[in-house]
Amino acid sequence: MSKLVFVRDILQIMKKK
């Protein structure tokens, strides 16, 4: 698992908010 995946997940959640 790359750190990029984690960052992208957080970004998606933040955008959904």
mmCIF file of C-alpha atoms in Angstrom:
data_model
loop_
_atom_site.group_PDB
_atom_site.id
_atom_site.type_symbol
_atom_site.label_atom_id
_atom_site.label_comp_id
_atom_site.label_asym_id
_atom_site.label_seq_id
_atom_site.Cartn_x
_atom_site.Cartn_y
_atom_site.Cartn_z
ATOM 1 C CA MET A 1 0.000 0.000 0.000
ATOM 2 C CA SER A 2 1.354 3.386 -0.938
ATOM 3 C CA LYS A 3 0.969 6.582 1.053
ATOM 4 C CA LEU A 4 -0.608 8.114 -2.038
ATOM 5 C CA VAL A 5 -3.587 5.814 -1.658
ATOM 6 C CA PHE A 6 -4.099 6.957 1.925
ATOM 7 C CA VAL A 7 -3.874 10.621 0.945
ATOM 8 C CA ARG A 8 -6.270 10.114 -1.957
ATOM 9 C CA ASP A 9 -8.773 8.389 0.349
ATOM 10 C CA ILE A 10 -8.684 11.262 2.797
ATOM 11 C CA LEU A 11 -9.003 13.794 -0.007
ATOM 12 C CA GLN A 12 -12.061 11.973 -1.341
ATOM 13 C CA ILE A 13 -13.709 11.909 2.074
ATOM 14 C CA MET A 14 -12.954 15.596 2.619
ATOM 15 C CA LYS A 15 -14.410 16.413 -0.787
ATOM 16 C CA LYS A 16 -17.528 14.399 -0.011
ATOM 17 C CA LYS A 17 -18.003 16.436 3.155
#
